[in-house]
Amino acid sequence: MARARPEPTQKTKTLSHCTLQFAIWIGKIPSNCCFLCEVSTTSVTRNPIPRTIRYNQKFMLRYFTAGESHGEALVAFLSGIPAGLKVDQAVLDRELWRRQQGYGRGGRMKIERDSAHILSGVRHGITIGSPISVQLENRDWKNWQESLPIGDGDPAKHKRVASPRPGHADLAGALKYNFPEARYILERASARESAARVAIGAIAKLFLRELGIEVLSHVVTTGSVTLREQVPWDKIRALYDREDVLLNCADPQGESQMKEEVDKVLRTGDSLGGVFEVVAHQVPPGLGTYAQWDERLDALLAAAVMSLQAVKAVEIGSGVASAFSPGSLVHDEIGYAAKSGFTAFSRTRNNAGGIEGGISNGEEIRVRGYLKPISTLRRPLQSVDFTTREPVKAAYERSDVCVVPAAGVAAEAMVALTLARCALDKFGGDSMTETVRNFQGYCQQLKNY
Ligand SMILES: Cc1cc2nc3c(=O)[nH]c(=O)nc-3n(C[C@H](O)[C@H](O)[C@H](O)COP(=O)(O)O)c2cc1C
């Protein structure tokens, strides 16, 4: 990459000029790093430095979301997808529909019926290399316009959340942002936001599909019911085609037991958590690296899945059980002469969940997310009134009682975005032609190894 070399200034002379150049070229130094700020401000007066230091420069693919739960809309941004990727709006809508399914969802799912309105970055059905933005209308907005206006509005119409709900961001958020009640806190902390991630996650899935990679999920645990066997890919793939989603469990008997668990809490006014598993199929060896702690694929996936509302633990492969087992029962022995796959190396099992040393190893990537039970209870827990500080029951708003299948779909999006990010960092490319060519060249290199 050719960049103008800045003249060393009075201030920069005290630093290693060589180090400074390197830092600017690779663009990996955070913008709040003080020595770099000092250098760039002084340099501007003498010899402007190209503005190469930007937010989250580390990755080629960048994304974030905006919007409140009962606001007008959610918005998601995705920047860095190469030009020429076919994008079918129906695929995005299907993913959004999947996030709204599952036994134990609340009334809001009937109102939402999400649809992705693509605002930019896609023309004539393909990406054009510019940032993609997607809007998801909140259909409930018409009932909230007066309660959550952008302007002052009528204070009498505001819907206060008078007492913080245990398990939600309500209290910690009100203290942090210095609000006298929790309305604005829950509006953004709500898992409604995950719909925006699902929309751009669907584009990441389309990108990965061009490389032959698929990402799907299934439910392992609901309440006290757990599947003990590892579920093979073809059964997980079959779940995706269902038009009627109950608990997205691959075992029919297990699924009906899970439904009974949900029925129990529906009767008693309680709620449930559980475990989902996201599986990424046909991921080549070589995504992620041990070279730096924050580039390890397992660490990136753990953060991505943990960032979802209500996920309290993340497991890669058989990570939890392996802590209680001897090495001989854990590590996946290596063979040679497999007929298919990226290489002729083979494994007898996949306890590693497809990642060793922070790098994908060519096996299926398996990531589990552990969800705490839904925090809003119809039979509310004890809390305190924000104004009087007297003990009261926690506030109640219409709520789901079990969301494990939906959380799995949101986690698919986060896994897909993370894998797409790592794939783009490895293979690069401004157009899909270039990315796919680089990918195929690498696959050939693996075959020749
Ligand atoms: C898809 C999905 C839907 C959810 N729906 C609800 C809900 O209707 N009511 C509720 O109280 N919590 C719901 N949650 C969980 C809350 O968002 C979560 O408990 C809350 O954000 C606090 O969790 P945290 O501490 O991990 O942020 C949902 C979570 C997910 C992933």
Short mmCIF file of C-alpha atoms in Angstrom, two decimals, residues 5-417:
data_model
loop_
_atom_site.label_atom_id
_atom_site.label_comp_id
_atom_site.label_asym_id
_atom_site.label_seq_id
_atom_site.Cartn_x
_atom_site.Cartn_y
_atom_site.Cartn_z
CA ARG A 5 5.53 9.49 4.34
CA PRO A 6 5.11 12.28 6.92
CA GLU A 7 8.13 14.41 7.83
CA PRO A 8 9.10 13.88 11.46
CA THR A 9 8.00 16.86 13.53
CA GLN A 10 9.48 18.25 16.71
CA LYS A 11 7.33 15.88 18.75
CA THR A 12 7.75 12.78 16.60
CA LYS A 13 11.52 13.06 16.75
CA THR A 14 11.45 11.72 20.28
CA LEU A 15 9.75 8.54 19.00
CA SER A 16 11.16 5.87 16.75
CA HIS A 17 10.26 7.12 13.29
CA CYS A 18 10.36 3.60 11.96
CA THR A 19 7.83 2.35 14.55
CA LEU A 20 5.56 5.28 13.85
CA GLN A 21 5.49 4.63 10.11
CA PHE A 22 4.70 0.98 10.69
CA ALA A 23 1.87 1.80 13.04
CA ILE A 24 0.27 4.16 10.55
CA TRP A 25 0.64 1.87 7.57
CA ILE A 26 -0.92 -1.15 9.15
CA GLY A 27 -3.65 1.00 10.66
CA LYS A 28 -3.98 -1.22 13.73
CA ILE A 29 -3.35 1.36 16.43
CA PRO A 30 -6.56 2.44 18.18
CA SER A 31 -7.49 6.05 17.55
CA ASN A 32 -7.45 6.81 21.28
CA CYS A 33 -3.80 5.79 21.56
CA CYS A 34 -2.25 9.00 22.87
CA PHE A 35 1.12 8.94 21.16
CA LEU A 36 -0.52 8.56 17.79
CA CYS A 37 -2.99 11.39 18.43
CA GLU A 38 -0.14 13.59 19.46
CA VAL A 39 1.72 12.81 16.26
CA SER A 40 -1.18 13.29 13.91
CA THR A 41 -2.27 16.65 15.32
CA THR A 42 1.22 18.10 15.16
CA SER A 43 1.83 16.66 11.72
CA VAL A 44 -1.31 18.22 10.27
CA THR A 45 0.23 21.67 10.43
CA ARG A 46 3.40 20.64 8.61
CA ASN A 47 2.62 17.71 6.39
CA PRO A 48 -0.87 16.14 6.45
CA ILE A 49 -0.97 12.40 7.10
CA PRO A 50 -3.56 10.45 5.12
CA ARG A 51 -6.40 9.56 7.48
CA THR A 52 -5.80 5.85 7.72
CA ILE A 53 -6.74 5.34 11.36
CA ARG A 54 -10.44 4.64 11.66
CA TYR A 55 -12.89 2.92 13.96
CA ASN A 56 -12.36 -0.84 14.15
CA GLN A 57 -9.77 -0.71 11.39
CA LYS A 58 -8.51 -4.14 12.35
CA PHE A 59 -11.05 -6.04 10.29
CA MET A 60 -12.07 -5.72 6.68
CA LEU A 61 -15.71 -6.48 7.53
CA ARG A 62 -17.33 -4.08 10.00
CA TYR A 63 -20.87 -3.91 11.33
CA PHE A 64 -23.04 -2.31 13.94
CA THR A 65 -26.70 -1.65 14.69
CA ALA A 66 -28.94 1.17 15.92
CA GLY A 67 -32.53 1.45 17.09
CA GLU A 68 -34.76 1.05 20.12
CA SER A 69 -37.18 -1.76 20.83
CA HIS A 70 -40.27 0.45 20.49
CA GLY A 71 -38.75 3.11 18.26
CA GLU A 72 -39.64 3.64 14.62
CA ALA A 73 -37.12 1.14 13.24
CA LEU A 74 -33.93 -0.82 13.74
CA VAL A 75 -31.02 -0.17 11.39
CA ALA A 76 -27.96 -2.32 10.68
CA PHE A 77 -24.78 -1.42 8.80
CA LEU A 78 -22.41 -3.84 7.11
CA SER A 79 -19.28 -2.54 5.43
CA GLY A 80 -16.64 -4.57 3.60
CA ILE A 81 -18.65 -7.17 1.67
CA PRO A 82 -17.03 -7.44 -1.80
CA ALA A 83 -18.93 -6.34 -4.89
CA GLY A 84 -20.86 -8.86 -6.94
CA LEU A 85 -22.49 -10.96 -4.20
CA LYS A 86 -26.06 -11.89 -5.11
CA VAL A 87 -28.46 -10.69 -2.41
CA ASP A 88 -32.02 -11.92 -2.37
CA GLN A 89 -34.25 -10.03 0.06
CA ALA A 90 -36.31 -13.20 0.58
CA VAL A 91 -33.28 -14.86 2.21
CA LEU A 92 -33.03 -12.03 4.74
CA ASP A 93 -36.75 -12.23 5.47
CA ARG A 94 -36.62 -15.98 5.93
CA GLU A 95 -33.87 -15.57 8.55
CA LEU A 96 -35.90 -12.87 10.30
CA TRP A 97 -38.91 -15.18 10.28
CA ARG A 98 -36.81 -17.96 11.83
CA ARG A 99 -35.77 -15.61 14.67
CA GLN A 100 -39.43 -14.99 15.46
CA GLN A 101 -40.35 -18.66 15.78
CA GLY A 102 -40.33 -21.12 18.65
CA TYR A 103 -42.68 -22.35 21.34
CA GLY A 104 -42.83 -19.96 24.31
CA ARG A 105 -42.65 -16.65 22.46
CA GLY A 106 -44.77 -13.70 23.65
CA GLY A 107 -47.46 -11.64 21.92
CA ARG A 108 -44.98 -9.31 20.27
CA MET A 109 -44.00 -11.95 17.71
CA LYS A 110 -47.52 -11.69 16.29
CA ILE A 111 -47.10 -7.93 15.79
CA GLU A 112 -43.54 -7.92 14.42
CA ARG A 113 -43.45 -9.97 11.15
CA ASP A 114 -40.05 -8.53 10.36
CA SER A 115 -38.94 -7.64 6.88
CA ALA A 116 -35.54 -6.29 5.83
CA HIS A 117 -35.68 -3.08 3.84
CA ILE A 118 -32.30 -2.69 2.15
CA LEU A 119 -31.41 1.00 1.91
CA SER A 120 -27.96 0.93 0.33
CA GLY A 121 -25.08 -1.16 -0.97
CA VAL A 122 -27.20 -3.47 -3.13
CA ARG A 123 -28.34 -2.61 -6.69
CA HIS A 124 -29.94 -4.88 -9.27
CA GLY A 125 -29.73 -7.76 -6.82
CA ILE A 126 -25.96 -7.64 -6.17
CA THR A 127 -23.67 -5.92 -3.69
CA ILE A 128 -21.75 -3.01 -5.20
CA GLY A 129 -18.90 -2.78 -2.69
CA SER A 130 -20.32 0.16 -0.80
CA PRO A 131 -21.66 -0.05 2.76
CA ILE A 132 -24.90 -1.96 3.12
CA SER A 133 -27.59 -0.56 5.38
CA VAL A 134 -30.79 -2.35 6.28
CA GLN A 135 -33.89 -1.03 8.02
CA LEU A 136 -36.38 -3.10 9.98
CA GLU A 137 -39.60 -1.29 10.68
CA ASN A 138 -41.04 -1.74 14.18
CA ARG A 139 -44.70 -2.39 13.49
CA ASP A 140 -45.56 -1.55 17.10
CA TRP A 141 -44.27 2.03 16.58
CA LYS A 142 -47.76 3.35 15.89
CA ASN A 143 -48.69 2.44 19.48
CA TRP A 144 -45.56 4.09 20.90
CA GLN A 145 -45.19 7.31 18.94
CA GLU A 146 -46.57 9.43 21.76
CA SER A 147 -44.75 7.52 24.49
CA LEU A 148 -41.32 7.63 22.85
CA PRO A 149 -41.26 10.75 20.67
CA ILE A 150 -38.03 12.21 19.32
CA GLY A 151 -39.16 15.65 20.53
CA ASP A 152 -40.30 16.64 24.02
CA GLY A 153 -43.77 15.16 23.64
CA ASP A 154 -46.31 15.08 26.44
CA PRO A 155 -44.62 13.83 29.67
CA ALA A 156 -47.98 12.43 30.84
CA LYS A 157 -47.83 9.94 27.94
CA HIS A 158 -44.33 8.60 28.69
CA LYS A 159 -44.33 4.98 29.84
CA ARG A 160 -42.04 4.86 32.85
CA VAL A 161 -40.54 1.60 34.01
CA ALA A 162 -41.03 2.34 37.68
CA SER A 163 -39.08 -0.55 39.21
CA PRO A 164 -35.99 -2.30 37.80
CA ARG A 165 -36.48 -5.92 36.75
CA PRO A 166 -33.88 -8.35 38.15
CA GLY A 167 -31.84 -9.98 35.37
CA HIS A 168 -32.26 -7.01 33.01
CA ALA A 169 -30.03 -4.00 32.40
CA ASP A 170 -32.66 -1.78 34.11
CA LEU A 171 -30.86 -0.91 37.35
CA ALA A 172 -27.24 -0.98 36.15
CA GLY A 173 -28.23 1.07 33.07
CA ALA A 174 -30.27 3.66 35.00
CA LEU A 175 -27.33 4.17 37.38
CA LYS A 176 -24.81 4.37 34.53
CA TYR A 177 -26.75 6.75 32.27
CA ASN A 178 -28.25 8.69 35.18
CA PHE A 179 -31.93 8.28 34.33
CA PRO A 180 -34.55 8.28 37.12
CA GLU A 181 -36.29 5.21 35.65
CA ALA A 182 -35.48 2.43 33.16
CA ARG A 183 -37.51 3.13 29.98
CA TYR A 184 -34.57 4.25 27.82
CA ILE A 185 -32.42 1.45 29.22
CA LEU A 186 -34.63 -1.46 28.25
CA GLU A 187 -35.38 0.12 24.88
CA ARG A 188 -31.82 -0.50 23.73
CA ALA A 189 -30.80 -3.43 25.99
CA SER A 190 -33.75 -5.47 24.71
CA ALA A 191 -33.08 -8.49 22.49
CA ARG A 192 -35.20 -6.84 19.82
CA GLU A 193 -31.83 -5.48 18.66
CA SER A 194 -30.76 -9.00 17.68
CA ALA A 195 -33.20 -8.85 14.73
CA ALA A 196 -30.93 -6.24 13.12
CA ARG A 197 -27.96 -8.57 13.52
CA VAL A 198 -29.94 -11.40 11.94
CA ALA A 199 -30.61 -9.24 8.88
CA ILE A 200 -26.93 -8.52 8.18
CA GLY A 201 -25.98 -12.01 9.36
CA ALA A 202 -28.08 -13.29 6.47
CA ILE A 203 -25.84 -11.35 4.06
CA ALA A 204 -22.78 -12.84 5.76
CA LYS A 205 -24.35 -16.28 5.24
CA LEU A 206 -24.85 -15.54 1.54
CA PHE A 207 -21.19 -14.54 1.32
CA LEU A 208 -20.04 -17.71 3.10
CA ARG A 209 -22.25 -19.84 0.86
CA GLU A 210 -20.14 -18.67 -2.11
CA LEU A 211 -17.20 -20.34 -0.34
CA GLY A 212 -19.26 -23.48 0.35
CA ILE A 213 -19.69 -22.70 4.07
CA GLU A 214 -23.10 -23.04 5.79
CA VAL A 215 -24.07 -21.99 9.30
CA LEU A 216 -27.13 -23.32 11.17
CA SER A 217 -28.23 -24.09 14.72
CA HIS A 218 -30.32 -26.46 16.78
CA VAL A 219 -31.49 -26.65 20.38
CA VAL A 220 -29.64 -28.96 22.78
CA THR A 221 -31.31 -28.06 26.08
CA THR A 222 -34.56 -26.47 27.22
CA GLY A 223 -34.99 -26.27 30.98
CA SER A 224 -34.06 -29.67 32.40
CA VAL A 225 -34.27 -31.62 29.09
CA THR A 226 -30.92 -32.16 27.30
CA LEU A 227 -29.88 -34.13 24.20
CA ARG A 228 -26.85 -36.23 25.04
CA GLU A 229 -25.79 -37.29 21.52
CA GLN A 230 -23.99 -35.08 19.03
CA VAL A 231 -26.45 -34.17 16.24
CA PRO A 232 -25.07 -34.71 12.71
CA TRP A 233 -25.15 -31.95 10.09
CA ASP A 234 -27.84 -33.52 7.85
CA LYS A 235 -30.33 -33.53 10.76
CA ILE A 236 -29.56 -29.89 11.55
CA ARG A 237 -29.97 -29.04 7.86
CA ALA A 238 -33.38 -30.79 7.86
CA LEU A 239 -34.56 -28.57 10.74
CA TYR A 240 -33.92 -25.50 8.60
CA ASP A 241 -36.53 -26.62 6.04
CA ARG A 242 -39.33 -26.92 8.61
CA GLU A 243 -42.22 -24.53 8.16
CA ASP A 244 -43.45 -25.13 11.67
CA VAL A 245 -40.81 -24.48 14.33
CA LEU A 246 -41.48 -25.84 17.80
CA LEU A 247 -38.20 -25.96 19.73
CA ASN A 248 -35.82 -26.53 16.80
CA CYS A 249 -34.70 -29.80 18.35
CA ALA A 250 -33.49 -32.61 16.07
CA ASP A 251 -34.88 -35.35 18.31
CA PRO A 252 -38.74 -35.56 18.17
CA GLN A 253 -39.07 -37.17 21.60
CA GLY A 254 -36.68 -34.67 23.16
CA GLU A 255 -38.59 -31.86 21.50
CA SER A 256 -41.93 -32.90 22.97
CA GLN A 257 -40.33 -33.16 26.43
CA MET A 258 -38.95 -29.66 25.92
CA LYS A 259 -42.44 -28.44 25.03
CA GLU A 260 -43.74 -29.89 28.31
CA GLU A 261 -41.05 -27.89 30.14
CA VAL A 262 -42.29 -24.70 28.48
CA ASP A 263 -45.92 -25.57 29.26
CA LYS A 264 -44.99 -25.88 32.93
CA VAL A 265 -43.58 -22.36 33.14
CA LEU A 266 -46.44 -20.95 31.09
CA ARG A 267 -48.77 -22.30 33.78
CA THR A 268 -46.72 -21.06 36.72
CA GLY A 269 -45.69 -17.61 35.43
CA ASP A 270 -42.00 -18.57 35.42
CA SER A 271 -39.45 -18.68 32.56
CA LEU A 272 -36.77 -20.96 31.06
CA GLY A 273 -33.28 -20.88 29.60
CA GLY A 274 -31.38 -23.52 27.70
CA VAL A 275 -28.54 -24.31 25.32
CA PHE A 276 -28.30 -23.94 21.53
CA GLU A 277 -25.53 -25.17 19.27
CA VAL A 278 -24.39 -23.35 16.15
CA VAL A 279 -22.65 -25.52 13.55
CA ALA A 280 -20.54 -24.12 10.71
CA HIS A 281 -20.18 -26.73 7.98
CA GLN A 282 -17.33 -26.92 5.43
CA VAL A 283 -15.08 -24.31 7.03
CA PRO A 284 -11.55 -24.68 5.61
CA PRO A 285 -8.58 -25.00 7.93
CA GLY A 286 -6.80 -21.69 8.45
CA LEU A 287 -9.35 -19.10 9.60
CA GLY A 288 -8.18 -17.13 12.65
CA THR A 289 -4.71 -17.25 14.15
CA TYR A 290 -2.84 -17.75 17.39
CA ALA A 291 -0.46 -14.92 16.36
CA GLN A 292 -2.29 -12.38 18.56
CA TRP A 293 -4.77 -12.99 21.37
CA ASP A 294 -7.49 -10.93 19.73
CA GLU A 295 -7.22 -12.70 16.39
CA ARG A 296 -7.92 -16.21 17.72
CA LEU A 297 -11.03 -17.66 16.11
CA ASP A 298 -12.29 -19.26 19.34
CA ALA A 299 -11.98 -15.93 21.16
CA LEU A 300 -13.76 -14.05 18.37
CA LEU A 301 -16.61 -16.56 18.25
CA ALA A 302 -16.95 -16.60 22.03
CA ALA A 303 -17.25 -12.80 22.13
CA ALA A 304 -19.66 -12.75 19.21
CA VAL A 305 -22.04 -15.31 20.75
CA MET A 306 -21.65 -13.97 24.29
CA SER A 307 -22.65 -10.54 23.00
CA LEU A 308 -26.19 -11.81 22.48
CA GLN A 309 -28.73 -10.88 25.13
CA ALA A 310 -29.13 -13.55 27.85
CA VAL A 311 -26.16 -15.70 26.73
CA LYS A 312 -24.14 -16.31 29.88
CA ALA A 313 -21.60 -18.93 28.75
CA VAL A 314 -20.11 -20.10 25.46
CA GLU A 315 -18.56 -23.47 24.76
CA ILE A 316 -16.46 -24.53 21.78
CA GLY A 317 -16.82 -28.23 20.92
CA SER A 318 -16.82 -30.35 24.08
CA GLY A 319 -15.00 -27.63 25.99
CA VAL A 320 -16.88 -28.00 29.27
CA ALA A 321 -16.79 -31.81 29.49
CA SER A 322 -13.13 -31.85 28.43
CA ALA A 323 -12.17 -29.94 31.58
CA PHE A 324 -13.31 -32.98 33.58
CA SER A 325 -11.77 -35.70 31.35
CA PRO A 326 -8.25 -37.08 30.77
CA GLY A 327 -6.44 -35.95 27.62
CA SER A 328 -6.69 -39.39 26.03
CA LEU A 329 -10.49 -39.04 25.91
CA VAL A 330 -10.47 -35.45 24.71
CA HIS A 331 -7.97 -34.74 21.94
CA ASP A 332 -9.02 -35.72 18.43
CA GLU A 333 -6.57 -38.24 16.98
CA ILE A 334 -5.22 -37.57 13.48
CA GLY A 335 -5.27 -39.94 10.50
CA TYR A 336 -4.43 -39.63 6.82
CA ALA A 337 -5.94 -40.67 3.46
CA ALA A 338 -9.49 -39.40 3.73
CA LYS A 339 -11.20 -39.28 0.33
CA SER A 340 -13.01 -35.99 0.66
CA GLY A 341 -12.39 -32.80 2.59
CA PHE A 342 -9.99 -29.91 2.28
CA THR A 343 -6.98 -32.18 2.91
CA ALA A 344 -6.33 -35.90 3.26
CA PHE A 345 -5.88 -35.52 7.02
CA SER A 346 -8.76 -36.92 9.04
CA ARG A 347 -10.01 -37.00 12.64
CA THR A 348 -11.72 -39.75 14.58
CA ARG A 349 -13.93 -37.25 16.48
CA ASN A 350 -14.41 -33.51 16.91
CA ASN A 351 -14.17 -32.64 20.60
CA ALA A 352 -12.20 -29.53 19.62
CA GLY A 353 -15.26 -28.14 17.86
CA GLY A 354 -13.22 -27.46 14.72
CA ILE A 355 -10.71 -25.08 16.30
CA GLU A 356 -7.19 -25.75 17.59
CA GLY A 357 -4.71 -23.04 18.53
CA GLY A 358 -7.23 -20.35 17.63
CA ILE A 359 -7.35 -21.60 13.99
CA SER A 360 -10.09 -23.53 12.22
CA ASN A 361 -8.77 -27.06 11.63
CA GLY A 362 -11.11 -28.15 8.82
CA GLU A 363 -13.64 -29.98 11.01
CA GLU A 364 -17.14 -28.62 11.65
CA ILE A 365 -17.09 -25.62 13.95
CA ARG A 366 -19.44 -26.22 16.89
CA VAL A 367 -20.23 -23.38 19.30
CA ARG A 368 -22.76 -23.65 22.12
CA GLY A 369 -24.47 -20.74 23.84
CA TYR A 370 -25.93 -21.11 27.34
CA LEU A 371 -28.96 -18.89 27.92
CA LYS A 372 -30.14 -17.76 31.31
CA PRO A 373 -33.94 -17.97 31.83
CA ILE A 374 -35.92 -15.00 30.49
CA SER A 375 -35.72 -12.19 33.05
CA THR A 376 -39.25 -10.77 32.83
CA LEU A 377 -41.59 -12.95 34.87
CA ARG A 378 -45.39 -12.93 34.89
CA ARG A 379 -44.99 -13.76 38.59
CA PRO A 380 -42.47 -10.95 39.15
CA LEU A 381 -39.50 -11.02 41.49
CA GLN A 382 -38.88 -8.53 44.25
CA SER A 383 -37.57 -5.07 43.39
CA VAL A 384 -37.63 -1.47 44.61
CA ASP A 385 -39.61 1.51 43.32
CA PHE A 386 -37.24 3.97 41.63
CA THR A 387 -39.01 6.98 43.19
CA THR A 388 -40.12 5.89 46.65
CA ARG A 389 -37.35 3.28 47.22
CA GLU A 390 -40.06 1.12 48.78
CA PRO A 391 -40.14 -2.64 48.05
CA VAL A 392 -42.41 -3.54 45.10
CA LYS A 393 -42.80 -6.33 42.60
CA ALA A 394 -40.68 -5.81 39.47
CA ALA A 395 -42.37 -4.16 36.49
CA TYR A 396 -43.93 -6.53 33.94
CA GLU A 397 -44.22 -6.00 30.18
CA ARG A 398 -45.48 -8.56 27.69
CA SER A 399 -42.68 -11.12 27.36
CA ASP A 400 -41.41 -14.38 25.94
CA VAL A 401 -40.95 -17.24 28.41
CA CYS A 402 -38.49 -19.31 26.35
CA VAL A 403 -36.34 -18.15 23.39
CA VAL A 404 -33.69 -20.84 22.92
CA PRO A 405 -34.50 -21.52 19.20
CA ALA A 406 -34.59 -17.78 18.43
CA ALA A 407 -31.34 -17.15 20.29
CA GLY A 408 -29.81 -19.95 18.19
CA VAL A 409 -30.81 -18.12 14.99
CA ALA A 410 -29.32 -14.85 16.30
CA ALA A 411 -26.14 -16.75 17.20
CA GLU A 412 -25.98 -18.17 13.66
CA ALA A 413 -25.86 -14.57 12.47
CA MET A 414 -23.03 -13.71 14.86
CA VAL A 415 -21.06 -16.82 13.91
CA ALA A 416 -21.61 -16.11 10.20
CA LEU A 417 -20.48 -12.48 10.59
#
